[in-house]
PDB file of C-alpha atoms in Angstrom:
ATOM      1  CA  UNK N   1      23.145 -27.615   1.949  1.00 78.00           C
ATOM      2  CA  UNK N   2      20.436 -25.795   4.549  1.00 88.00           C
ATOM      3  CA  UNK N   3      20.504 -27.455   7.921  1.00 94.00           C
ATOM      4  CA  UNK N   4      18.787 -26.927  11.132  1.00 97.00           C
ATOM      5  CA  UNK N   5      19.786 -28.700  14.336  1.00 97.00           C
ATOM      6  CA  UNK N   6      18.122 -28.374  17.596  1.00 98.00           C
ATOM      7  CA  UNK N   7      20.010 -30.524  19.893  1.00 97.00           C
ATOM      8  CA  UNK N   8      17.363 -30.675  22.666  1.00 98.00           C
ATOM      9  CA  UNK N   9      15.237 -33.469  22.390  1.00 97.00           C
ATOM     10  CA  UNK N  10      13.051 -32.912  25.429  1.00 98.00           C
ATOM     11  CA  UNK N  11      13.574 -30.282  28.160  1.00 98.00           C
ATOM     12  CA  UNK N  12      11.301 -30.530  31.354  1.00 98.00           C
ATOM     13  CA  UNK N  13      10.966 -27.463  33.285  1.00 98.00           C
ATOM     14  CA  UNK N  14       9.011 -26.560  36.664  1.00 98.00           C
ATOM     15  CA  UNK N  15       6.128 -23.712  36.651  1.00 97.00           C
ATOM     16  CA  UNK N  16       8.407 -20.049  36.279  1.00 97.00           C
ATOM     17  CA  UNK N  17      11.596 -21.472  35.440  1.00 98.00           C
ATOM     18  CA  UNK N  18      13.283 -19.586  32.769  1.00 98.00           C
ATOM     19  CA  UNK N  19      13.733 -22.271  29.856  1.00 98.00           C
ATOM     20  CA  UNK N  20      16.222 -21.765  26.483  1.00 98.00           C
ATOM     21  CA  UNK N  21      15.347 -23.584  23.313  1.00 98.00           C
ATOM     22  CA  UNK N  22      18.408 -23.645  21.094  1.00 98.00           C
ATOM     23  CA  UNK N  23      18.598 -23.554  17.409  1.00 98.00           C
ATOM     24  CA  UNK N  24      21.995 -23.944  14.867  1.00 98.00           C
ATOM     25  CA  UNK N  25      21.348 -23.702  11.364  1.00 97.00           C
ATOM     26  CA  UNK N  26      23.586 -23.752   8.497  1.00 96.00           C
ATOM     27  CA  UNK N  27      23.536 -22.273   5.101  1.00 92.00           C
ATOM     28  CA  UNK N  28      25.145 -20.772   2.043  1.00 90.00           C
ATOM     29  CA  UNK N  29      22.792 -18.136   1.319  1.00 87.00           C
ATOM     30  CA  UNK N  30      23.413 -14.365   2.615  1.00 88.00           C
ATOM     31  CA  UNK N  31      20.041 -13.642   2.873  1.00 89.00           C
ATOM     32  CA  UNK N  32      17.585 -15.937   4.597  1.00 92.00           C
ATOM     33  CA  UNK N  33      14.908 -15.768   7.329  1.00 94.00           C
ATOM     34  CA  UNK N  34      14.679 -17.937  10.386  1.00 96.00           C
ATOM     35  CA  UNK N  35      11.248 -19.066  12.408  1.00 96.00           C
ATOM     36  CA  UNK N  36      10.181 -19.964  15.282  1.00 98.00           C
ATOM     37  CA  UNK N  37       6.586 -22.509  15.347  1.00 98.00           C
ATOM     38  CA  UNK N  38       4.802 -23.988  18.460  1.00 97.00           C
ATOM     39  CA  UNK N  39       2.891 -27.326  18.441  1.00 97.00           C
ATOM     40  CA  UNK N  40       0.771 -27.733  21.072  1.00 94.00           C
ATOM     41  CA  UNK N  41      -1.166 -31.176  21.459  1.00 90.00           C
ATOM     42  CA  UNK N  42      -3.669 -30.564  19.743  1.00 87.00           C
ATOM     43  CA  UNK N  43      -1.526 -30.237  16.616  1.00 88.00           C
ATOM     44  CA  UNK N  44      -2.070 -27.148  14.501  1.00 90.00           C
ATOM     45  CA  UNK N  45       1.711 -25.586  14.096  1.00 95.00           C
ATOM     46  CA  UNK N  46       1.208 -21.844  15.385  1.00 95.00           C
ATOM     47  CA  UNK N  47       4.313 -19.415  14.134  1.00 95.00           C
ATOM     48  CA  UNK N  48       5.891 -16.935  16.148  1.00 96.00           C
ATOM     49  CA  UNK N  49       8.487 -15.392  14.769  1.00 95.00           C
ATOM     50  CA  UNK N  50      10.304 -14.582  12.283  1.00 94.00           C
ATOM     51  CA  UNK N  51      13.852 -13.028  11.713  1.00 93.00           C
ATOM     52  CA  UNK N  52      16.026 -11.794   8.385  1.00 91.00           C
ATOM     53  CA  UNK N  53      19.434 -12.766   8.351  1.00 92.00           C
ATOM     54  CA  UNK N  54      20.382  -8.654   8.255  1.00 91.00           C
ATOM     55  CA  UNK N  55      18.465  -7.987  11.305  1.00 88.00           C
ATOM     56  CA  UNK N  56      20.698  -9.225  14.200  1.00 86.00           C
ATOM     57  CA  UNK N  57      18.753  -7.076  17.366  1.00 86.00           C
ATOM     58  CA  UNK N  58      16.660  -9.325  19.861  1.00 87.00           C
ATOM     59  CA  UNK N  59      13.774  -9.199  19.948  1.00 88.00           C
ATOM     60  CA  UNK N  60      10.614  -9.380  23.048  1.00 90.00           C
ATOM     61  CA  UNK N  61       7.537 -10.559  23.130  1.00 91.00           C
ATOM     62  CA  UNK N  62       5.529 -10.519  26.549  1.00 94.00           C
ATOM     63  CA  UNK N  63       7.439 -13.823  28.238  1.00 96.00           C
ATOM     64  CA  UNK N  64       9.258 -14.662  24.904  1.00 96.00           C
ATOM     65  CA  UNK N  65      12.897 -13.746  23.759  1.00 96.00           C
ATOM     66  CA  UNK N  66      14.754 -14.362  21.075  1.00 96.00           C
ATOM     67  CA  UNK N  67      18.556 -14.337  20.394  1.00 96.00           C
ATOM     68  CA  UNK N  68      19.781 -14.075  16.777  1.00 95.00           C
ATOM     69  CA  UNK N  69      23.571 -14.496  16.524  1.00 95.00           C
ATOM     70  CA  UNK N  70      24.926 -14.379  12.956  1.00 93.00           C
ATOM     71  CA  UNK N  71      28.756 -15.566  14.022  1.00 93.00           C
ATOM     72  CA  UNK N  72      27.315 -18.768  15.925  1.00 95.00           C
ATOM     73  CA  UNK N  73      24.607 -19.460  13.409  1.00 96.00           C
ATOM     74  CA  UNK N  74      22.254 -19.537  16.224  1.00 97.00           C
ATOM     75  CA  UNK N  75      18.602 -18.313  16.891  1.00 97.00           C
ATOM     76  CA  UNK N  76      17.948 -19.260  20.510  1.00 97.00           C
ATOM     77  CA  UNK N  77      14.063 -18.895  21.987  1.00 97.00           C
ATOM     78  CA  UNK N  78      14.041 -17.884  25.462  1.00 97.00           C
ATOM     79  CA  UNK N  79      10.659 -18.252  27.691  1.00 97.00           C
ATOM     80  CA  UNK N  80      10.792 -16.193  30.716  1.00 97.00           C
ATOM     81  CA  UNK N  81       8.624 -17.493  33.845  1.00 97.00           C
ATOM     82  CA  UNK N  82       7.025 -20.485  32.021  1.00 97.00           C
ATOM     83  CA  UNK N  83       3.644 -21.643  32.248  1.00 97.00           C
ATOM     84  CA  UNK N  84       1.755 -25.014  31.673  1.00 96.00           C
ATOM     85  CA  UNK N  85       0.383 -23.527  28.684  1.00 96.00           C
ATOM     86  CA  UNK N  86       3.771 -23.301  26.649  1.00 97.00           C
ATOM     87  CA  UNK N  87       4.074 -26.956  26.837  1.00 97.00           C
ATOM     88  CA  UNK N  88       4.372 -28.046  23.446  1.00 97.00           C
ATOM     89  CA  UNK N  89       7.127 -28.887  20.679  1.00 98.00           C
ATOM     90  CA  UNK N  90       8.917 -26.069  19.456  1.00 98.00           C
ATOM     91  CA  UNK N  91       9.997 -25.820  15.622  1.00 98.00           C
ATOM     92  CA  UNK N  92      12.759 -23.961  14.616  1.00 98.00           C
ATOM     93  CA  UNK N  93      12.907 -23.614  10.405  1.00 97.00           C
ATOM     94  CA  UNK N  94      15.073 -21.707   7.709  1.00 95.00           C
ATOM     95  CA  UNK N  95      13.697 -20.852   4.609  1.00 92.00           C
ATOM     96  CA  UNK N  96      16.088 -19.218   1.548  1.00 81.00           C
ATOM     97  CA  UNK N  97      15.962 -15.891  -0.268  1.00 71.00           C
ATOM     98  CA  UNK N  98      12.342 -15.142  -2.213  1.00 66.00           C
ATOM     99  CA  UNK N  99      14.681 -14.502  -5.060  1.00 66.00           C
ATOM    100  CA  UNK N 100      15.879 -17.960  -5.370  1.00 61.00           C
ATOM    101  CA  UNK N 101      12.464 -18.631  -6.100  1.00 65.00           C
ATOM    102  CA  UNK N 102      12.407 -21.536  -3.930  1.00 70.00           C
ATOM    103  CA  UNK N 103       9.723 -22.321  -1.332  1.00 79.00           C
ATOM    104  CA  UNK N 104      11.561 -24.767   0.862  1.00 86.00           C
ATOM    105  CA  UNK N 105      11.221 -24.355   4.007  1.00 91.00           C
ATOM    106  CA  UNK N 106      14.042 -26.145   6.424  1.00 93.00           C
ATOM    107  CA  UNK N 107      12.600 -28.215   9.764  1.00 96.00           C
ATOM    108  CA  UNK N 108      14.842 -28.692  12.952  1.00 97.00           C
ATOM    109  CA  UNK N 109      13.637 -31.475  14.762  1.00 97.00           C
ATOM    110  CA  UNK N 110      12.066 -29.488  17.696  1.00 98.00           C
ATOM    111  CA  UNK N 111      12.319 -29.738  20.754  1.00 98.00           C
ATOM    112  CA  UNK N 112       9.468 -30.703  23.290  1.00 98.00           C
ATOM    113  CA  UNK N 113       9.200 -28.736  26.303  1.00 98.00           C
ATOM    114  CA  UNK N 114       7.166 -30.295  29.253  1.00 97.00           C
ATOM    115  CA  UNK N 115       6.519 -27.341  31.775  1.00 97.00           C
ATOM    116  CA  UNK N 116       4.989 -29.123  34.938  1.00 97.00           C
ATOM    117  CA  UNK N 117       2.972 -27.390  37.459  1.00 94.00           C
TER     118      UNK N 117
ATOM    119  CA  UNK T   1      -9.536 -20.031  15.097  1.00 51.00           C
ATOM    120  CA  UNK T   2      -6.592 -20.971  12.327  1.00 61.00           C
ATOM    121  CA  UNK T   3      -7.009 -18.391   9.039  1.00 91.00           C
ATOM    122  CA  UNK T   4      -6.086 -21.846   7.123  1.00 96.00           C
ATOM    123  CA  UNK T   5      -9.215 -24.497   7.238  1.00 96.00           C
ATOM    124  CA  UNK T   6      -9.215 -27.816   7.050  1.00 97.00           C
ATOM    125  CA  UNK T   7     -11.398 -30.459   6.554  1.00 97.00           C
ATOM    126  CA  UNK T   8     -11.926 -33.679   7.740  1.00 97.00           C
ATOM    127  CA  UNK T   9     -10.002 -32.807  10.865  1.00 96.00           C
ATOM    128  CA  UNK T  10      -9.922 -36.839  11.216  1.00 97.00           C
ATOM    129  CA  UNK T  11     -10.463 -39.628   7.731  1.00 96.00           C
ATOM    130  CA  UNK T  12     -10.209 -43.162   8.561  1.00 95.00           C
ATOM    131  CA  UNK T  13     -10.136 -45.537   5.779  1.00 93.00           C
ATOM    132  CA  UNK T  14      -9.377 -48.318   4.255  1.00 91.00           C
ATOM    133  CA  UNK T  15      -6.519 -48.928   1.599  1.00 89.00           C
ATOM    134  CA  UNK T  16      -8.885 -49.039  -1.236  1.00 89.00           C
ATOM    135  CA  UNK T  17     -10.889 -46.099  -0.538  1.00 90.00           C
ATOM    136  CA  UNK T  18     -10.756 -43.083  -2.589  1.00 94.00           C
ATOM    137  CA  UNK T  19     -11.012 -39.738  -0.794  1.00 96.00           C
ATOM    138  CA  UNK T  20      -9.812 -36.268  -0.774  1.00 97.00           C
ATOM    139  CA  UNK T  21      -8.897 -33.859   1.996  1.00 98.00           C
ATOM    140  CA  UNK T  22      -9.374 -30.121   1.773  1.00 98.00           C
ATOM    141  CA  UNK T  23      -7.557 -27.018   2.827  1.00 98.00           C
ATOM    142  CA  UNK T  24      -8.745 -23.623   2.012  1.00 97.00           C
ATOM    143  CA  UNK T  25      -7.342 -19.994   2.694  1.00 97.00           C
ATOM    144  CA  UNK T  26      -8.641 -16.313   2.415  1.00 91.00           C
ATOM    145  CA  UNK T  27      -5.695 -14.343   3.404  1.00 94.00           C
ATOM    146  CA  UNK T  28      -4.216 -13.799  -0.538  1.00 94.00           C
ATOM    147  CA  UNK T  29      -1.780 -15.855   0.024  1.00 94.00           C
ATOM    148  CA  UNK T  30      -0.229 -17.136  -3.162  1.00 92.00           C
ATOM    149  CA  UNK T  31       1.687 -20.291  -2.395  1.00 93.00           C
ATOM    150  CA  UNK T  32       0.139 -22.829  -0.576  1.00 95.00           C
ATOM    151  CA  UNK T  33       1.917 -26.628   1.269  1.00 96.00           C
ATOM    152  CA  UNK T  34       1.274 -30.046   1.607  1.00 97.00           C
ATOM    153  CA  UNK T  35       2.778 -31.544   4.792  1.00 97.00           C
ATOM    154  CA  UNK T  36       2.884 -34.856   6.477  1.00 97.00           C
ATOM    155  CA  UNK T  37       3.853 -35.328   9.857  1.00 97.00           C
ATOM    156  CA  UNK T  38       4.350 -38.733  11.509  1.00 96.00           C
ATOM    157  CA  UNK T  39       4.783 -39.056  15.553  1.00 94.00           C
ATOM    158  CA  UNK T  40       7.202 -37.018  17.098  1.00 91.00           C
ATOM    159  CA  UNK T  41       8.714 -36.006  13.855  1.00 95.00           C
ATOM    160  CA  UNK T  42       8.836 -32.212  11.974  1.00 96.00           C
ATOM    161  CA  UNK T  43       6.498 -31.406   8.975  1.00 96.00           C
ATOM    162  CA  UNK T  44       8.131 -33.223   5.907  1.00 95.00           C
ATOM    163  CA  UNK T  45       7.259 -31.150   2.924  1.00 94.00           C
ATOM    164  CA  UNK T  46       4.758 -33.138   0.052  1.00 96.00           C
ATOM    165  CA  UNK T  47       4.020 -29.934  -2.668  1.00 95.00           C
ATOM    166  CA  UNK T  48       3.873 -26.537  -3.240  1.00 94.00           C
ATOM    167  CA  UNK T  49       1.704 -24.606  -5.363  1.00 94.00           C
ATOM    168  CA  UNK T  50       2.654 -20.714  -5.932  1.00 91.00           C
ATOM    169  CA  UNK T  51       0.392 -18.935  -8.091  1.00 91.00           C
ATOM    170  CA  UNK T  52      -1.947 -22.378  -8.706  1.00 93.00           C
ATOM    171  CA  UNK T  53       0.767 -24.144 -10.300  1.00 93.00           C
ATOM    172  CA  UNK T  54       2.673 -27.220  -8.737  1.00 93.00           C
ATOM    173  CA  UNK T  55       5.997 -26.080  -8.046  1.00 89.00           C
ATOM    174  CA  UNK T  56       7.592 -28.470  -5.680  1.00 87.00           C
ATOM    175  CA  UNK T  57       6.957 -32.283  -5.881  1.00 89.00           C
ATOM    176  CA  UNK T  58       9.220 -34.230  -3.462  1.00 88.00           C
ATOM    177  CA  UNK T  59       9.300 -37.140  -5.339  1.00 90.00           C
ATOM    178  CA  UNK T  60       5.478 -38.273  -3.501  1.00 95.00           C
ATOM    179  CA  UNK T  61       4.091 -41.437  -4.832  1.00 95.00           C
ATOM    180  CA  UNK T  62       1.170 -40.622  -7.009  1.00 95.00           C
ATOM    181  CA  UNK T  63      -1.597 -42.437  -4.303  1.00 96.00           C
ATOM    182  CA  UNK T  64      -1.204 -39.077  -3.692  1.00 97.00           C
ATOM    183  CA  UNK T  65      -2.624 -36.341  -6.014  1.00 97.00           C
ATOM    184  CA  UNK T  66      -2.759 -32.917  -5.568  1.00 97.00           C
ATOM    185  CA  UNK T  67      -4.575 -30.415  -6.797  1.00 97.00           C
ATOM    186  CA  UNK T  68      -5.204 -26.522  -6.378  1.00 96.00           C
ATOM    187  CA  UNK T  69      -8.978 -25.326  -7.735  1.00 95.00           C
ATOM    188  CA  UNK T  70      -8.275 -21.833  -7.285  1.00 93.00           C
ATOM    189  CA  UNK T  71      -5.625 -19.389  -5.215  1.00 91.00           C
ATOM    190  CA  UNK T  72      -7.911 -20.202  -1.878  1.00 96.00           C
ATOM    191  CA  UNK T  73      -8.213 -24.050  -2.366  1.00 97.00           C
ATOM    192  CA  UNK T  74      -5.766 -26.514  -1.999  1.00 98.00           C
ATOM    193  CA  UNK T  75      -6.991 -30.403  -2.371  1.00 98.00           C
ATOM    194  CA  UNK T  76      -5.155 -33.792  -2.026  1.00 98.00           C
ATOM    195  CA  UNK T  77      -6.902 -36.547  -3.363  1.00 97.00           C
ATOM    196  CA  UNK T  78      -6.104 -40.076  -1.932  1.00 96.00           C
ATOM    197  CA  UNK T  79      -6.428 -43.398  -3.465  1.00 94.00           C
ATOM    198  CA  UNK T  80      -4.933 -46.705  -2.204  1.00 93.00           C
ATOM    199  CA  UNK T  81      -2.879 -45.584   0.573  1.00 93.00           C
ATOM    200  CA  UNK T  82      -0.575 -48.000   2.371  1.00 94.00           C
ATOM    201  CA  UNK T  83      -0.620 -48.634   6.589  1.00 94.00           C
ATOM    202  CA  UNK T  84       2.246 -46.309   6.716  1.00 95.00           C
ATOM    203  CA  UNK T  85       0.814 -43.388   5.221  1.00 96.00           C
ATOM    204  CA  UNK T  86      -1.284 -42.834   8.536  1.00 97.00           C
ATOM    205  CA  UNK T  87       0.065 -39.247   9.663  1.00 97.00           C
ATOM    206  CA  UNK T  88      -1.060 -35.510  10.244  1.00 97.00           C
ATOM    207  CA  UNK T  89      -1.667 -33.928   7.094  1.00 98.00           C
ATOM    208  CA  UNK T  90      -0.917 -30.313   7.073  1.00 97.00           C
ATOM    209  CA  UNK T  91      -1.837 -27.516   5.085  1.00 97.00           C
ATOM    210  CA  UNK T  92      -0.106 -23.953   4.880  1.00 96.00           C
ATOM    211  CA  UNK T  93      -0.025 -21.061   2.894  1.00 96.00           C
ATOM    212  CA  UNK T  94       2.737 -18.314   2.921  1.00 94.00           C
ATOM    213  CA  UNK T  95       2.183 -14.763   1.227  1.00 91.00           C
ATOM    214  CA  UNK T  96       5.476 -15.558  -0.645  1.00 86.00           C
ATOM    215  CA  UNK T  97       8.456 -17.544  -0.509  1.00 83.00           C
ATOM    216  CA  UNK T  98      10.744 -16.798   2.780  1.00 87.00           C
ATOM    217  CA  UNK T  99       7.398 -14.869   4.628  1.00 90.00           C
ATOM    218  CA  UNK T 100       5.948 -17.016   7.467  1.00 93.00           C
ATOM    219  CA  UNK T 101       3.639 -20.251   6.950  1.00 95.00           C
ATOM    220  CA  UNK T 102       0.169 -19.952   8.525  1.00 96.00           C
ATOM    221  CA  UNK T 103      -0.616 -23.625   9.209  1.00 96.00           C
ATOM    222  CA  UNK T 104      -4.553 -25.533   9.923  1.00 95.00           C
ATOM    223  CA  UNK T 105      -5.399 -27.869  12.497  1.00 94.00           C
ATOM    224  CA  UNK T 106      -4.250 -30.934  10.202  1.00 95.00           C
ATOM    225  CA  UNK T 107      -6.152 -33.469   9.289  1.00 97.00           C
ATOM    226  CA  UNK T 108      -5.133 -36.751  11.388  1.00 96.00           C
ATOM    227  CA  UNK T 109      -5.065 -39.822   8.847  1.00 97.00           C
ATOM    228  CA  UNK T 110      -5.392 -43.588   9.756  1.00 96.00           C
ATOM    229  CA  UNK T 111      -4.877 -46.433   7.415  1.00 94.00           C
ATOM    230  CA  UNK T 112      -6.660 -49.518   7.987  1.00 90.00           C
TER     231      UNK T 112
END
């Protein structure tokens, strides 16, 4: 069965701190694709990223990192020099193969980051 | 601005009401979700259409009723909804299976 944990409840941070959102997932499937959604307050669930289970290099983007690690099962989201802005819950989801024709897409429980000023 | 539209972006009513809620897209995409999200919980998955046709049911009760017009419109009708089924309705669509979901605002839901 498709799992995704994210272990970290709530994480507070102060203004610039580096901050690490984890992710585990588990899975059968060879080929799947892990993402990464914020929801801010206001509630719409905005994606940022998203990662096939071939491609193991990190990827950057401006402040945000990610760390894809096949032998862990892990896809960690890393937010360099936070801001008040990136307060939100942060989703981590796996999806399966398009070629298992499913369209089931697999919810951690996220994890709410509070970045105070 | 989402690419995914949704409207009301807030229904109040009460449990003998009839009304529907409306999501509509205009990026091709050909599967479009239902969602509902309670407080402090993740987006628990209500149907999928892909190509216009239902696809996934998670076993919703049938006060809820979707239904998908055409590949940009996705509706869910609502008729005698319970206290509890006060949430964040969420629509998505996806391009495909496994390709990311572009989500609206939500339309927040109360139950009187």
């Amino acid at each position: 069965a498709q799992k995704v944990t994210q272990a970290q409840t709530e994480i507070s941070v102060v203004e610039k701190e580096d901050v690490t959102l984890d992710c585990v997932y588990e899975t059968r499937d060879t080929t799947y694709y892990l993402f990464w959604y914020k929801q801010p307050p206001s509630g719409e669930l905005v994606f940022l990223i998203r990662r096939n289970s071939f491609d193991e290099q990190n990827e950057i983007s401006g402040r945000y990192s990610w760390n894809f690690q096949k032998s862990t099962s892990s896809f960690n989201f890393t937010i360099t020099a936070s801001q008040v802005v990136d307060s939100a819950v942060y989703f981590c989801a796996l999806s399966e193969a398009p070629t298992s024709g499913t369209y089931k897409y697999i919810f951690g429980t996220g994890t709410r980051l509070k970045v105070l000023a | 601005d989402t690419e995914v539209t949704q409207t009301p972006k807030h229904l109040v009513m009460g449990m003998t009401n009839k009304k529907s809620l409306k999501c509509e897209q205009h990026m091709g995409h050909r599967a479009m979700y239902w969602y509902k999200q309670k407080a402090k919980k993740p987006p628990e998955l209500m149907f999928v259409y892909s190509y216009e046709k239902l696809s996934i049911n998670e076993s919703v009760p049938s006060r809820f009723s979707p239904e998908c017009p055409n590949s940009s419109l996705l509706n869910l009708h609502l008729h005698a909804l319970q206290p509890e089924d006060s949430a964040l309705y969420l629509c998505a669509s996806s391009q495909g299976a496994g390709w990311p979901q572009h989500f609206g605002d939500g339309t927040r839901l109360s139950i009187l």
